[in-house]
Coordinates of C-alpha atoms in Angstrom, one line a residue:
Chain A
X1168 CA -17.9 8.3 8.2
X1169 CA -16.2 9.3 5.1
X1170 CA -12.7 8.2 6.0
X1171 CA -10.1 9.1 3.3
X1172 CA -11.7 10.9 0.1
X1173 CA -10.0 11.2 -3.0
X1174 CA -11.1 13.1 -6.0
X1175 CA -11.3 12.7 -9.0
X1176 CA -11.9 8.9 -9.5
X1177 CA -11.0 9.1 -13.3
X1178 CA -8.8 11.9 -15.2
X1179 CA -7.6 12.0 -18.6
X1180 CA -4.7 14.7 -19.2
X1181 CA -2.8 15.7 -22.3
X1182 CA 1.0 15.9 -22.0
X1183 CA 2.1 19.0 -20.4
X1184 CA -1.0 19.7 -18.5
X1185 CA -1.0 20.3 -14.7
X1186 CA -3.5 19.2 -12.2
X1187 CA -4.3 18.4 -8.5
X1188 CA -5.3 15.2 -7.1
X1189 CA -7.4 16.0 -4.0
X1190 CA -7.2 14.0 -0.8
X1191 CA -8.9 14.5 2.4
X1192 CA -9.4 12.6 5.7
X1193 CA -11.7 13.3 8.5
X1194 CA -10.1 11.0 11.2
X1195 CA -7.5 13.5 12.4
X1196 CA -4.7 11.5 11.2
X1197 CA -1.2 12.9 11.5
X1198 CA 0.3 10.7 8.8
X1199 CA -0.6 11.0 5.1
X1200 CA 1.0 9.6 2.0
X1201 CA 0.6 9.3 -1.6
X1202 CA 1.3 6.0 -3.7
X1203 CA 1.2 5.1 -7.2
X1204 CA 0.3 1.7 -8.4
X1205 CA 1.6 0.3 -11.7
X1206 CA 1.3 -3.4 -13.1
X1207 CA 4.2 -5.4 -11.9
X1208 CA 5.5 -2.5 -9.7
X1209 CA 3.3 -2.6 -6.7
X1210 CA 2.6 0.5 -4.8
X1211 CA 5.4 3.1 -4.7
X1212 CA 5.5 5.9 -2.1
X1213 CA 5.6 9.3 -4.0
X1214 CA 5.5 11.8 -0.9
X1215 CA 4.4 11.6 2.6
X1216 CA 3.7 13.9 5.6
X1217 CA 4.0 13.2 9.2
X1218 CA 1.8 16.4 10.1
X1219 CA 0.6 19.8 9.0
X1220 CA 3.5 21.8 7.5
X1221 CA 5.8 18.7 7.1
X1222 CA 6.5 16.8 3.9
X1223 CA 9.0 14.6 2.7
X1224 CA 9.9 12.7 -0.4
X1225 CA 9.2 8.9 -1.0
X1226 CA 10.7 6.6 -3.6
X1227 CA 9.4 8.3 -6.7
X1228 CA 8.8 12.2 -6.1
X1229 CA 10.0 13.6 -9.4
X1230 CA 7.4 15.3 -11.2
X1231 CA 4.8 15.7 -8.1
X1232 CA 4.5 18.2 -5.5
X1233 CA 2.7 18.2 -2.4
X1234 CA 1.8 20.4 0.6
X1235 CA 0.2 19.9 3.9
X1236 CA -1.4 23.3 5.1
X1237 CA -4.0 21.5 7.3
X1238 CA -4.3 18.1 9.0
X1239 CA -7.2 17.0 6.8
X1240 CA -5.9 17.8 3.4
X1241 CA -2.8 16.5 1.3
X1242 CA -3.2 17.3 -2.4
X1243 CA -0.9 15.9 -4.9
X1244 CA 0.1 18.2 -7.8
X1245 CA 1.3 17.1 -11.3
X1246 CA 3.3 20.0 -12.6
X1247 CA 3.6 19.0 -16.2
X1248 CA 1.9 15.5 -16.9
X1249 CA 4.0 13.0 -18.8
X1250 CA 2.7 9.5 -20.2
X1251 CA 5.0 7.9 -17.5
X1252 CA 2.7 9.3 -14.8
X1253 CA -0.3 7.1 -16.2
X1254 CA -1.1 5.1 -13.1
X1255 CA -3.6 4.5 -10.3
X1256 CA -3.1 7.0 -7.2
X1257 CA -3.8 6.1 -3.7
X1258 CA -3.9 8.5 -0.8
X1259 CA -3.4 6.8 2.6
X1260 CA -3.5 8.1 6.1
X1261 CA -2.9 6.8 9.6
X1262 CA -3.3 8.0 13.0
X1263 CA 0.3 8.2 14.4
X1264 CA 2.9 10.5 13.4
X1265 CA 4.9 7.7 11.8
X1266 CA 4.3 4.8 9.5
X1267 CA 3.8 2.1 12.2
X1268 CA 0.0 2.3 12.3
X1269 CA -2.8 1.0 10.2
X1270 CA -3.1 2.7 6.9
X1271 CA -6.5 3.8 5.6
X1272 CA -6.6 4.3 1.8
X1273 CA -8.8 6.2 -0.4
X1274 CA -10.5 4.6 -3.3
X1275 CA -8.1 5.6 -5.7
X1276 CA -7.8 7.9 -8.7
X1277 CA -7.1 6.4 -12.3
X1278 CA -5.0 8.8 -14.3
X1279 CA -4.3 8.6 -17.9
X1280 CA -1.8 11.0 -19.6
X1281 CA -2.2 11.0 -23.5
Chain B
X1353 CA 18.0 -6.4 -4.9
X1354 CA 14.3 -5.0 -4.3
X1355 CA 13.8 -3.7 -0.9
X1356 CA 10.6 -5.9 -0.5
X1357 CA 10.1 -8.9 -2.7
X1358 CA 7.1 -11.3 -3.1
X1359 CA 6.5 -14.0 -5.5
X1360 CA 3.7 -12.7 -7.8
X1361 CA 2.0 -15.9 -8.2
X1362 CA -0.8 -16.7 -9.1
X1363 CA -1.4 -19.3 -6.5
X1364 CA -4.2 -21.4 -7.4
X1365 CA -5.7 -23.5 -4.7
X1366 CA -8.9 -25.4 -4.2
X1367 CA -11.3 -24.5 -1.4
X1368 CA -10.2 -26.0 1.9
X1369 CA -6.6 -26.0 0.9
X1370 CA -3.7 -24.3 3.2
X1371 CA -1.5 -22.0 1.3
X1372 CA 1.4 -19.9 2.4
X1373 CA 3.2 -16.8 0.9
X1374 CA 6.5 -15.6 1.8
X1375 CA 8.0 -11.9 1.6
X1376 CA 11.7 -11.1 1.9
X1377 CA 13.0 -7.7 2.7
X1378 CA 16.4 -6.1 2.5
X1379 CA 17.0 -3.7 5.4
X1380 CA 17.8 -5.6 8.7
X1381 CA 16.8 -2.4 10.7
X1382 CA 13.0 -2.8 9.6
X1383 CA 10.9 -2.5 12.6
X1384 CA 7.1 -3.0 11.3
X1385 CA 5.5 -5.4 9.1
X1386 CA 2.1 -5.9 7.7
X1387 CA 0.1 -8.0 5.4
X1388 CA -2.6 -6.0 3.4
X1389 CA -5.2 -7.5 1.2
X1390 CA -6.2 -5.8 -2.4
X1391 CA -9.2 -6.9 -4.3
X1392 CA -9.2 -6.2 -8.0
X1393 CA -9.4 -2.4 -8.8
X1394 CA -10.0 -1.6 -5.1
X1395 CA -7.8 -0.1 -2.4
X1396 CA -5.4 -2.1 -0.1
X1397 CA -7.0 -3.0 3.2
X1398 CA -5.0 -4.1 6.5
X1399 CA -5.1 -7.9 6.9
X1400 CA -2.9 -8.0 9.9
X1401 CA 0.4 -6.8 11.5
X1402 CA 3.0 -9.2 12.0
X1403 CA 4.7 -9.5 15.4
X1404 CA 8.1 -10.9 16.3
X1405 CA 6.5 -13.8 18.2
X1406 CA 4.1 -14.7 15.3
X1407 CA 0.4 -13.9 15.3
X1408 CA -2.9 -15.5 14.4
X1409 CA -6.1 -14.0 13.3
X1410 CA -8.7 -16.8 12.7
X1411 CA -7.7 -18.7 9.6
X1412 CA -4.6 -16.5 9.1
X1413 CA -1.2 -16.8 10.7
X1414 CA 1.6 -14.5 10.1
X1415 CA 5.2 -14.9 11.1
X1416 CA 8.4 -13.2 11.1
X1417 CA 11.9 -14.6 10.9
X1418 CA 14.4 -11.8 11.4
X1419 CA 17.6 -13.9 10.8
X1420 CA 16.6 -14.7 7.3
X1421 CA 14.6 -11.4 6.7
X1422 CA 11.3 -12.8 5.8
X1423 CA 7.7 -12.5 6.7
X1424 CA 5.1 -15.2 5.9
X1425 CA 1.4 -15.4 5.7
X1426 CA -0.4 -18.8 6.0
X1427 CA -4.1 -19.1 5.2
X1428 CA -5.8 -22.3 6.3
X1429 CA -9.1 -23.6 5.0
X1430 CA -9.1 -21.3 2.0
X1431 CA -12.4 -19.7 1.0
X1432 CA -13.5 -18.5 -2.4
X1433 CA -13.7 -15.0 -0.8
X1434 CA -10.0 -15.1 -0.1
X1435 CA -9.1 -14.7 -3.7
X1436 CA -7.3 -11.6 -3.9
X1437 CA -3.7 -10.1 -4.0
X1438 CA -1.8 -10.0 -0.8
X1439 CA 0.8 -7.2 -0.2
X1440 CA 3.7 -7.4 2.1
X1441 CA 4.4 -4.0 3.7
X1442 CA 7.7 -3.2 5.6
X1443 CA 8.8 0.0 7.1
X1444 CA 12.4 0.3 5.9
X1445 CA 13.2 3.5 7.7
X1446 CA 11.1 5.6 10.0
X1447 CA 8.0 7.1 8.3
X1448 CA 8.4 5.2 4.9
X1449 CA 6.3 2.1 4.3
X1450 CA 7.5 0.1 1.3
X1451 CA 4.9 -2.3 -0.5
X1452 CA 5.9 -5.5 -2.2
X1453 CA 4.3 -6.1 -5.7
X1454 CA 1.8 -8.6 -4.2
X1455 CA 1.0 -12.2 -4.4
X1456 CA -2.1 -13.2 -6.3
X1457 CA -4.3 -16.0 -4.8
X1458 CA -7.1 -17.7 -6.6
X1459 CA -9.2 -20.0 -4.8
X1460 CA -11.4 -22.3 -6.9
X1461 CA -14.3 -24.5 -6.1

């Protein structure tokens, strides 16, 4: 019973490098989202998707891209990493096509950008 | 004004105490409200939804005050295992869930 799986758990990047954080869920959830969590800032919504082929921006989308080609996967791409993107990233999903359902979170990715 | 605001705490309470947290939200059109719990270095997990009439789950009671735009969480008979950060979550507009910064609770023996 995997739930929401995020990889990698830890990552160190140099400024300017690109990478993709992977997120997969096996619960056939329509809604998926990415958050970042910084001390004193709480979780902030980066991007979200209400179904395959549909994505939209959250509170802090700049510097990140997403796509949703399948129901299961919702990767987050950092185009050119910056130190300000050092954070803990959480992927979350829920059953419904909107945000009114219980969110299931992955275990997080700790990203450091040097 | 932040869209969702919480007192960061920490709230330090002895075992057996009753403690309450409030969370204010800015958008009067918000429809859905939740409390999540987050343990140190772990992912958030849903504690309970908050319904208009108020709801209870064991030692936990959640209430919504639409007129004053806040929700509350009351924990009775606190346990050591209740020590965590409690996150207030509000959906401001359709499809966007916004998290508060969290209130840290520390229960001591």
